[in-house]
Amino acid sequence: MRADPAPVTPTARLFALEQFGIKLGLDAMRALLDALGRPHDRWPSLHVAGTNGKGSVSAMTERALRAAAVRPARHTPPHRPRLEERAALDGADVAPARFEAALATVFAAIDRLLADGTLPHVPTFFEVSTAAAFVVFAEAGIDVAVVEVGLGGRFDATNVITPVAGAITSIDFDHERHLGSTLGAIAHEKAGIAKAGVPLVVGDVPADAWATIARDADAAGAPLVRASDGVVVDAAMDGGHARLALTTPQGRYGPVRLALAGLHQAGNALVAVRLLETFAARNGRPVPRAAVEAGLAHVTWPARLEWLRRGEARVLVDAAHNPAGARGLASYLAMAGVPPMTLVTSVMADKDVANVLAPLLPHAAAVVATQADTPRASTAPALAGELRRLAPPSVAVQAEADPRAAVRSALAAGRPVLLAGSIYLVGPLRAWLVDEGFRTA
């Protein structure tokens, strides 16, 4: 007698949706959240978009809110590597069972909507996982959620919220297939989070991007807060980290040594500070100077210029997956005086490989091309071929499809290892390295 097949878990159903890729639009998300009782209306929020820096700004903001005795949640895509990392409460990832239960609630609503014809197809991986995070937040009774955009802004699944305030951290080239091939077009997609009466804090962006954001914010009725306006910034480098003092129209902060490495984090810190000030003014919840400084000085954000060490072996982990991220990483390596390293990398096939990896090659003594565990990743041989065209003859390039074998090969060379590229590579390998005894240095 044949046994009945094991039931498919909500998590397994979710991961089965990855094969369908990205579908931008808000209709399915709105219908789904309506069926769930609109969980996103039960908590105030802060909405953070941008090409790079949105994760760092979200993390700094959330850490400062905790220091101010405000109970926050944080929505962070993509996960690195555990699914429940997409939903954090009070600074800690939710328990797997809690996220699984929220997924079950979401899929029950989806099944009803499919049965009655409200939904013509199953929502995407990102829509389902975001809805589950929103259910978790509603059930937890949080004070505020810091919600990071997944892709773009205008048609991103998170753009169903009406936040207390929003932020655009930066504008640069990434995801051109979905967002456009000019900075103005990309800025238009990011500025899609602008909403009537909701202040929008904007970091240092190119002039044409600023013009687009200003036009779109005006059309939406969103007041603009240019993060640098009226601000005196004093920044100096201290061992690869920025030491920062800020005087804004609302207060003075620092000097404080930023916990996150790299000069570019000074700009992210400025956006986070102005976003926190805007939240305090709009929501009536004070965020004292000491809490803001704690958010900058004590935040943790794995896989962002993070050194891991085991004995004499050292690995620098960074999710530099687009040209701007690679330039920031290269700048850090130059400023910190890091000697040439063995680069282990994987890049998505839809990325501009040359512009992502060219800034890193001057800092590479050798390269191991591998591939993240996703259909979107370039194959190791294809990436190695591209790298051989880009790298000088003195830099040896090898292909190793197995990411762990790639790291082992790099470590065997005896020099520091630079693990950089897609978060789908960096996240799982970071977790594996920690399991292997590596610790944050």
XYZ file of C-alpha atoms in Angstrom:
441
model
C 0.000 0.000 0.000
C 1.500 3.300 -1.098
C 1.882 5.909 1.650
C 0.328 9.307 1.165
C 2.894 11.948 0.216
C 4.059 14.231 2.983
C 2.189 17.543 3.082
C 3.916 20.490 1.463
C 4.957 23.013 4.093
C 4.274 26.751 3.686
C 8.021 27.370 3.435
C 8.349 24.792 0.653
C 5.417 26.416 -1.174
C 7.137 29.757 -0.879
C 10.464 28.600 -2.294
C 8.655 26.924 -5.179
C 7.621 30.419 -6.270
C 11.234 31.473 -6.938
C 11.087 29.890 -10.385
C 8.541 32.499 -11.492
C 10.919 35.411 -10.908
C 10.005 39.081 -10.526
C 6.592 40.547 -11.375
C 6.351 44.222 -10.525
C 2.934 45.628 -9.611
C 0.714 46.227 -6.601
C -2.691 44.734 -7.496
C -1.965 41.235 -6.190
C -0.343 42.571 -3.017
C -3.263 44.870 -2.268
C -5.792 42.081 -2.800
C -3.798 39.740 -0.592
C -3.427 42.234 2.247
C -7.131 43.109 2.054
C -7.927 39.416 2.516
C -5.572 39.314 5.511
C -7.334 42.212 7.231
C -4.815 44.871 6.160
C -2.079 44.055 8.703
C 0.085 46.897 7.385
C -2.431 49.439 8.677
C -1.892 48.343 12.288
C 1.539 49.895 12.773
C 3.299 53.121 11.711
C 6.219 52.656 9.375
C 9.333 54.147 7.841
C 9.960 53.282 4.192
C 13.557 53.083 2.892
C 14.468 52.885 -0.810
C 17.689 53.408 -2.748
C 20.199 51.656 -4.962
C 22.716 51.113 -2.170
C 22.703 51.903 1.523
C 19.069 51.132 2.258
C 19.982 48.107 4.373
C 22.555 50.083 6.357
C 20.174 53.012 6.858
C 17.393 50.652 7.925
C 19.702 48.903 10.382
C 21.010 52.160 11.890
C 17.476 53.523 12.195
C 16.131 50.375 13.812
C 19.030 50.215 16.277
C 18.494 53.844 17.320
C 14.768 53.250 17.837
C 15.543 50.346 20.154
C 17.920 52.572 22.113
C 15.081 55.109 22.403
C 12.785 52.449 23.965
C 10.637 52.331 20.827
C 9.718 48.756 19.958
C 10.614 48.384 16.271
C 10.343 45.739 13.592
C 12.487 45.602 10.470
C 11.692 44.176 7.049
C 14.891 43.315 5.177
C 15.031 41.662 1.752
C 16.711 39.493 0.677
C 17.457 36.998 3.449
C 21.054 36.035 4.318
C 20.560 33.007 4.313
C 17.632 32.234 6.644
C 14.152 33.115 5.448
C 13.072 34.518 8.809
C 15.793 37.181 8.567
C 13.289 39.114 6.467
C 11.323 39.915 9.627
C 13.070 41.130 12.782
C 11.423 42.127 16.067
C 13.351 44.140 18.659
C 16.565 43.511 16.748
C 16.227 39.722 16.562
C 15.092 37.561 13.660
C 11.700 36.010 14.308
C 11.614 32.336 15.208
C 11.270 29.997 12.207
C 8.019 28.557 13.592
C 6.537 32.042 13.875
C 7.371 32.915 10.289
C 6.095 29.516 9.121
C 2.783 30.157 10.874
C 2.507 33.563 9.192
C 3.217 31.948 5.817
C 0.445 29.421 6.476
C -1.957 32.304 7.137
C -0.891 34.025 3.920
C -1.217 30.887 1.775
C -4.677 30.170 3.214
C -5.745 33.632 2.040
C -4.116 33.063 -1.364
C -5.980 29.781 -1.828
C -9.294 31.534 -1.098
C -8.491 34.341 -3.541
C -7.478 31.905 -6.271
C -10.638 29.857 -5.739
C -12.967 32.838 -6.071
C -11.077 34.352 -8.997
C -9.891 37.479 -7.189
C -6.297 36.531 -7.984
C -5.552 35.293 -11.527
C -2.259 33.708 -10.422
C -0.253 32.963 -7.300
C 1.637 36.019 -5.980
C 5.420 36.131 -6.226
C 7.974 34.949 -3.681
C 8.585 38.529 -2.597
C 4.898 39.375 -2.279
C 4.194 36.292 -0.160
C 7.234 36.711 2.092
C 6.512 40.423 2.554
C 2.881 39.731 3.439
C 4.047 37.149 5.982
C 6.392 39.704 7.567
C 3.531 42.198 7.789
C 1.354 39.568 9.501
C 4.138 38.913 12.022
C 4.467 42.635 12.751
C 0.721 43.085 13.243
C 0.495 40.127 15.612
C 3.487 41.401 17.623
C 1.948 44.803 18.347
C 5.077 46.766 17.407
C 5.530 50.537 17.753
C 6.990 51.081 14.264
C 8.304 49.045 11.344
C 11.342 50.014 9.286
C 10.448 48.628 5.866
C 13.169 48.237 3.261
C 12.164 48.241 -0.403
C 12.982 45.108 -2.362
C 13.363 46.412 -5.932
C 12.810 49.946 -7.176
C 9.933 51.451 -5.250
C 7.002 52.427 -7.441
C 5.815 48.868 -8.109
C 7.589 47.165 -5.214
C 5.352 45.015 -3.019
C 6.221 47.133 0.032
C 4.731 50.243 -1.583
C 1.303 49.480 -0.155
C 2.233 51.119 3.150
C 1.610 54.766 4.032
C 4.614 55.560 6.186
C 5.316 58.286 8.700
C 8.340 59.183 6.574
C 10.367 57.746 3.728
C 13.958 57.857 2.529
C 15.897 57.429 -0.702
C 19.489 56.666 0.202
C 21.236 56.772 -3.185
C 20.689 56.471 -6.929
C 23.000 54.462 -9.166
C 22.830 51.802 -11.847
C 21.341 48.435 -10.885
C 18.504 46.228 -12.132
C 18.372 48.220 -15.374
C 16.164 45.570 -16.958
C 13.385 46.483 -14.531
C 14.201 50.067 -13.518
C 15.553 51.719 -16.659
C 18.935 52.527 -18.191
C 19.365 56.144 -17.045
C 19.752 57.614 -13.581
C 16.629 59.694 -14.170
C 14.575 56.593 -14.990
C 15.931 54.750 -11.948
C 15.228 57.772 -9.745
C 11.645 57.831 -11.021
C 11.140 54.247 -9.864
C 12.667 54.955 -6.441
C 10.631 58.154 -6.073
C 7.505 56.065 -6.551
C 7.423 55.653 -2.759
C 6.577 59.378 -2.408
C 3.119 59.950 -0.911
C 1.004 62.991 -0.152
C 1.989 64.657 3.097
C 4.732 62.095 3.862
C 8.214 63.660 4.183
C 10.859 62.042 1.985
C 14.506 62.234 3.109
C 16.958 62.070 0.192
C 20.670 61.328 0.430
C 23.464 62.421 -1.880
C 22.206 61.711 -5.398
C 23.337 62.943 -8.843
C 21.803 66.159 -10.149
C 19.593 64.515 -12.780
C 18.311 62.013 -10.219
C 17.560 64.827 -7.771
C 15.613 66.715 -10.444
C 13.476 63.642 -11.099
C 12.878 62.969 -7.412
C 11.966 66.620 -6.780
C 9.498 66.595 -9.690
C 7.874 63.322 -8.640
C 7.707 64.290 -4.963
C 6.051 67.578 -5.884
C 3.504 65.755 -8.057
C 2.739 63.389 -5.173
C 2.554 66.166 -2.591
C 5.454 64.766 -0.559
C 7.663 67.290 1.287
C 11.349 66.775 0.478
C 14.123 66.773 3.074
C 17.511 66.867 1.400
C 19.634 65.131 4.015
C 22.601 67.491 3.665
C 20.627 70.762 3.727
C 21.604 72.932 6.673
C 23.949 70.257 8.026
C 27.561 70.637 9.094
C 29.449 67.357 8.662
C 32.836 66.594 10.185
C 34.106 63.166 9.082
C 37.522 61.536 9.281
C 38.647 57.956 8.786
C 39.678 55.864 11.785
C 40.937 52.377 10.946
C 38.579 51.946 7.994
C 35.616 53.432 9.874
C 34.329 57.000 9.671
C 34.430 59.114 12.830
C 31.500 61.455 12.389
C 30.093 64.598 13.991
C 26.884 66.144 12.675
C 25.099 69.392 13.342
C 21.620 69.406 11.774
C 18.859 72.016 12.015
C 17.373 69.860 14.802
C 20.388 68.741 16.850
C 24.043 67.833 17.306
C 25.433 64.314 17.250
C 28.859 62.841 17.894
C 31.667 62.659 17.355
C 30.966 58.939 17.062
C 32.896 56.144 15.359
C 30.497 54.428 12.974
C 30.163 50.712 13.600
C 29.841 49.981 9.877
C 33.086 50.292 7.948
C 33.734 52.476 4.919
C 33.605 56.211 4.253
C 30.315 55.770 2.381
C 28.640 54.932 5.692
C 28.944 58.598 6.690
C 26.352 59.421 4.013
C 24.138 56.573 5.154
C 24.415 57.777 8.753
C 23.307 61.257 7.717
C 20.202 59.857 6.022
C 19.421 57.725 9.075
C 19.762 60.710 11.415
C 17.467 62.921 9.325
C 14.963 60.071 9.015
C 14.969 59.593 12.799
C 14.485 63.316 13.331
C 11.560 63.305 10.921
C 10.020 60.289 12.659
C 10.308 61.969 16.058
C 8.700 65.162 14.801
C 5.872 63.403 12.981
C 5.105 60.563 15.375
C 5.588 62.309 18.709
C 8.062 59.672 19.917
C 11.335 61.304 20.986
C 14.594 59.808 19.788
C 17.218 61.378 22.082
C 20.710 62.256 20.943
C 22.178 59.331 22.891
C 19.828 56.915 21.129
C 20.729 58.277 17.689
C 24.424 57.955 18.490
C 23.872 54.391 19.732
C 22.240 53.558 16.412
C 25.357 54.725 14.579
C 27.957 53.319 16.967
C 26.479 49.953 17.902
C 24.556 48.748 14.854
C 25.489 45.374 13.396
C 24.908 44.518 9.757
C 26.429 41.222 8.600
C 28.168 40.915 5.242
C 28.847 44.615 4.895
C 32.613 45.122 5.030
C 32.743 42.494 7.746
C 36.044 40.852 8.663
C 35.880 37.232 9.821
C 38.879 35.504 11.400
C 39.841 31.973 12.402
C 43.400 31.800 13.644
C 45.561 33.391 10.967
C 42.894 33.015 8.261
C 40.972 36.188 7.440
C 37.965 36.728 5.175
C 36.445 40.097 4.279
C 32.763 39.624 3.467
C 30.813 42.224 1.511
C 27.621 42.056 -0.540
C 28.948 44.327 -3.295
C 26.616 43.236 -6.091
C 26.401 46.338 -8.286
C 28.846 48.970 -9.614
C 28.267 51.477 -6.808
C 28.709 48.803 -4.152
C 31.916 47.616 -5.792
C 33.282 51.164 -5.903
C 32.538 51.585 -2.206
C 34.297 48.322 -1.397
C 37.307 49.261 -3.523
C 37.501 52.641 -1.798
C 37.554 50.928 1.590
C 40.319 48.538 0.510
C 42.442 51.458 -0.702
C 41.850 53.629 2.382
C 42.446 50.760 4.818
C 45.633 49.723 3.001
C 44.501 46.107 2.613
C 47.087 44.067 0.637
C 46.039 42.132 -2.488
C 43.578 39.357 -1.665
C 42.109 36.250 -3.271
C 38.708 37.292 -4.578
C 35.862 34.742 -4.439
C 32.830 36.027 -6.308
C 29.553 35.247 -8.024
C 27.465 37.696 -10.030
C 23.932 37.398 -11.350
C 23.753 36.811 -15.095
C 21.633 39.941 -15.580
C 24.272 42.206 -13.990
C 26.918 44.345 -15.700
C 29.805 42.040 -14.782
C 32.529 44.389 -16.022
C 31.337 47.375 -13.998
C 30.688 45.250 -10.905
C 34.051 43.482 -10.812
C 36.482 45.874 -12.528
C 36.842 48.100 -9.411
C 37.829 45.040 -7.343
C 40.417 43.512 -9.666
C 43.228 45.963 -8.743
C 42.916 44.586 -5.198
C 42.981 40.914 -6.271
C 46.063 38.722 -6.380
C 43.920 35.879 -7.726
C 40.242 35.213 -8.427
C 38.009 32.190 -7.902
C 34.783 32.471 -9.900
C 31.908 30.464 -8.456
C 28.116 30.528 -8.647
C 25.410 31.236 -6.098
C 22.641 28.710 -5.616
C 20.051 30.470 -7.757
C 19.042 30.114 -11.415
C 19.828 33.818 -11.881
C 23.548 33.334 -11.230
C 26.104 33.350 -13.999
C 27.807 29.959 -14.279
C 31.298 29.691 -12.831
C 32.940 28.988 -16.251
C 31.123 31.894 -17.911
C 32.062 34.279 -15.102
C 35.665 33.053 -15.146
C 35.817 33.690 -18.880
C 34.630 37.251 -18.407
C 37.096 37.792 -15.569
C 40.011 36.560 -17.683
C 39.154 39.261 -20.216
C 39.034 41.910 -17.491
C 41.956 40.927 -15.247
C 45.618 41.597 -15.999
C 47.672 38.522 -17.000
C 49.333 38.464 -13.572
C 45.990 37.682 -11.849
C 45.161 33.972 -12.064
C 41.473 33.182 -12.538
C 39.925 29.784 -11.849
C 36.366 28.465 -11.976
C 34.886 26.440 -9.126
C 31.141 25.872 -9.244
C 30.886 24.732 -5.610
C 30.982 27.918 -3.454
C 32.420 26.180 -0.385
C 35.135 24.532 -2.454
C 35.870 27.961 -3.936
C 36.431 29.441 -0.468
C 38.559 26.467 0.621
C 40.716 26.880 -2.482
C 41.107 30.587 -1.796
C 42.033 30.048 1.859
C 44.642 27.469 0.839
C 46.607 30.219 -0.916
C 47.445 31.639 2.509
C 46.496 35.260 1.806
C 43.369 37.115 3.034
C 40.196 36.278 1.112
C 37.709 38.792 -0.262
C 34.256 37.205 -0.479
C 32.149 39.643 -2.483
C 29.252 39.721 -4.906
C 25.661 38.574 -4.788
C 24.020 38.321 -1.358
C 22.816 34.893 -2.534
C 26.474 33.843 -2.478
C 27.758 35.922 0.403
C 24.932 35.221 2.850
C 25.060 31.405 2.832
C 28.872 31.345 2.744
C 29.080 33.723 5.696
C 26.803 31.424 7.706
C 28.954 28.436 6.718
C 32.157 30.227 7.705
C 30.674 30.996 11.133
C 29.762 27.313 11.484
C 33.385 26.525 10.574
C 34.673 28.623 13.462
C 35.212 32.039 11.883
C 34.232 34.989 14.082
C 33.767 38.698 13.447
C 37.150 40.340 13.940
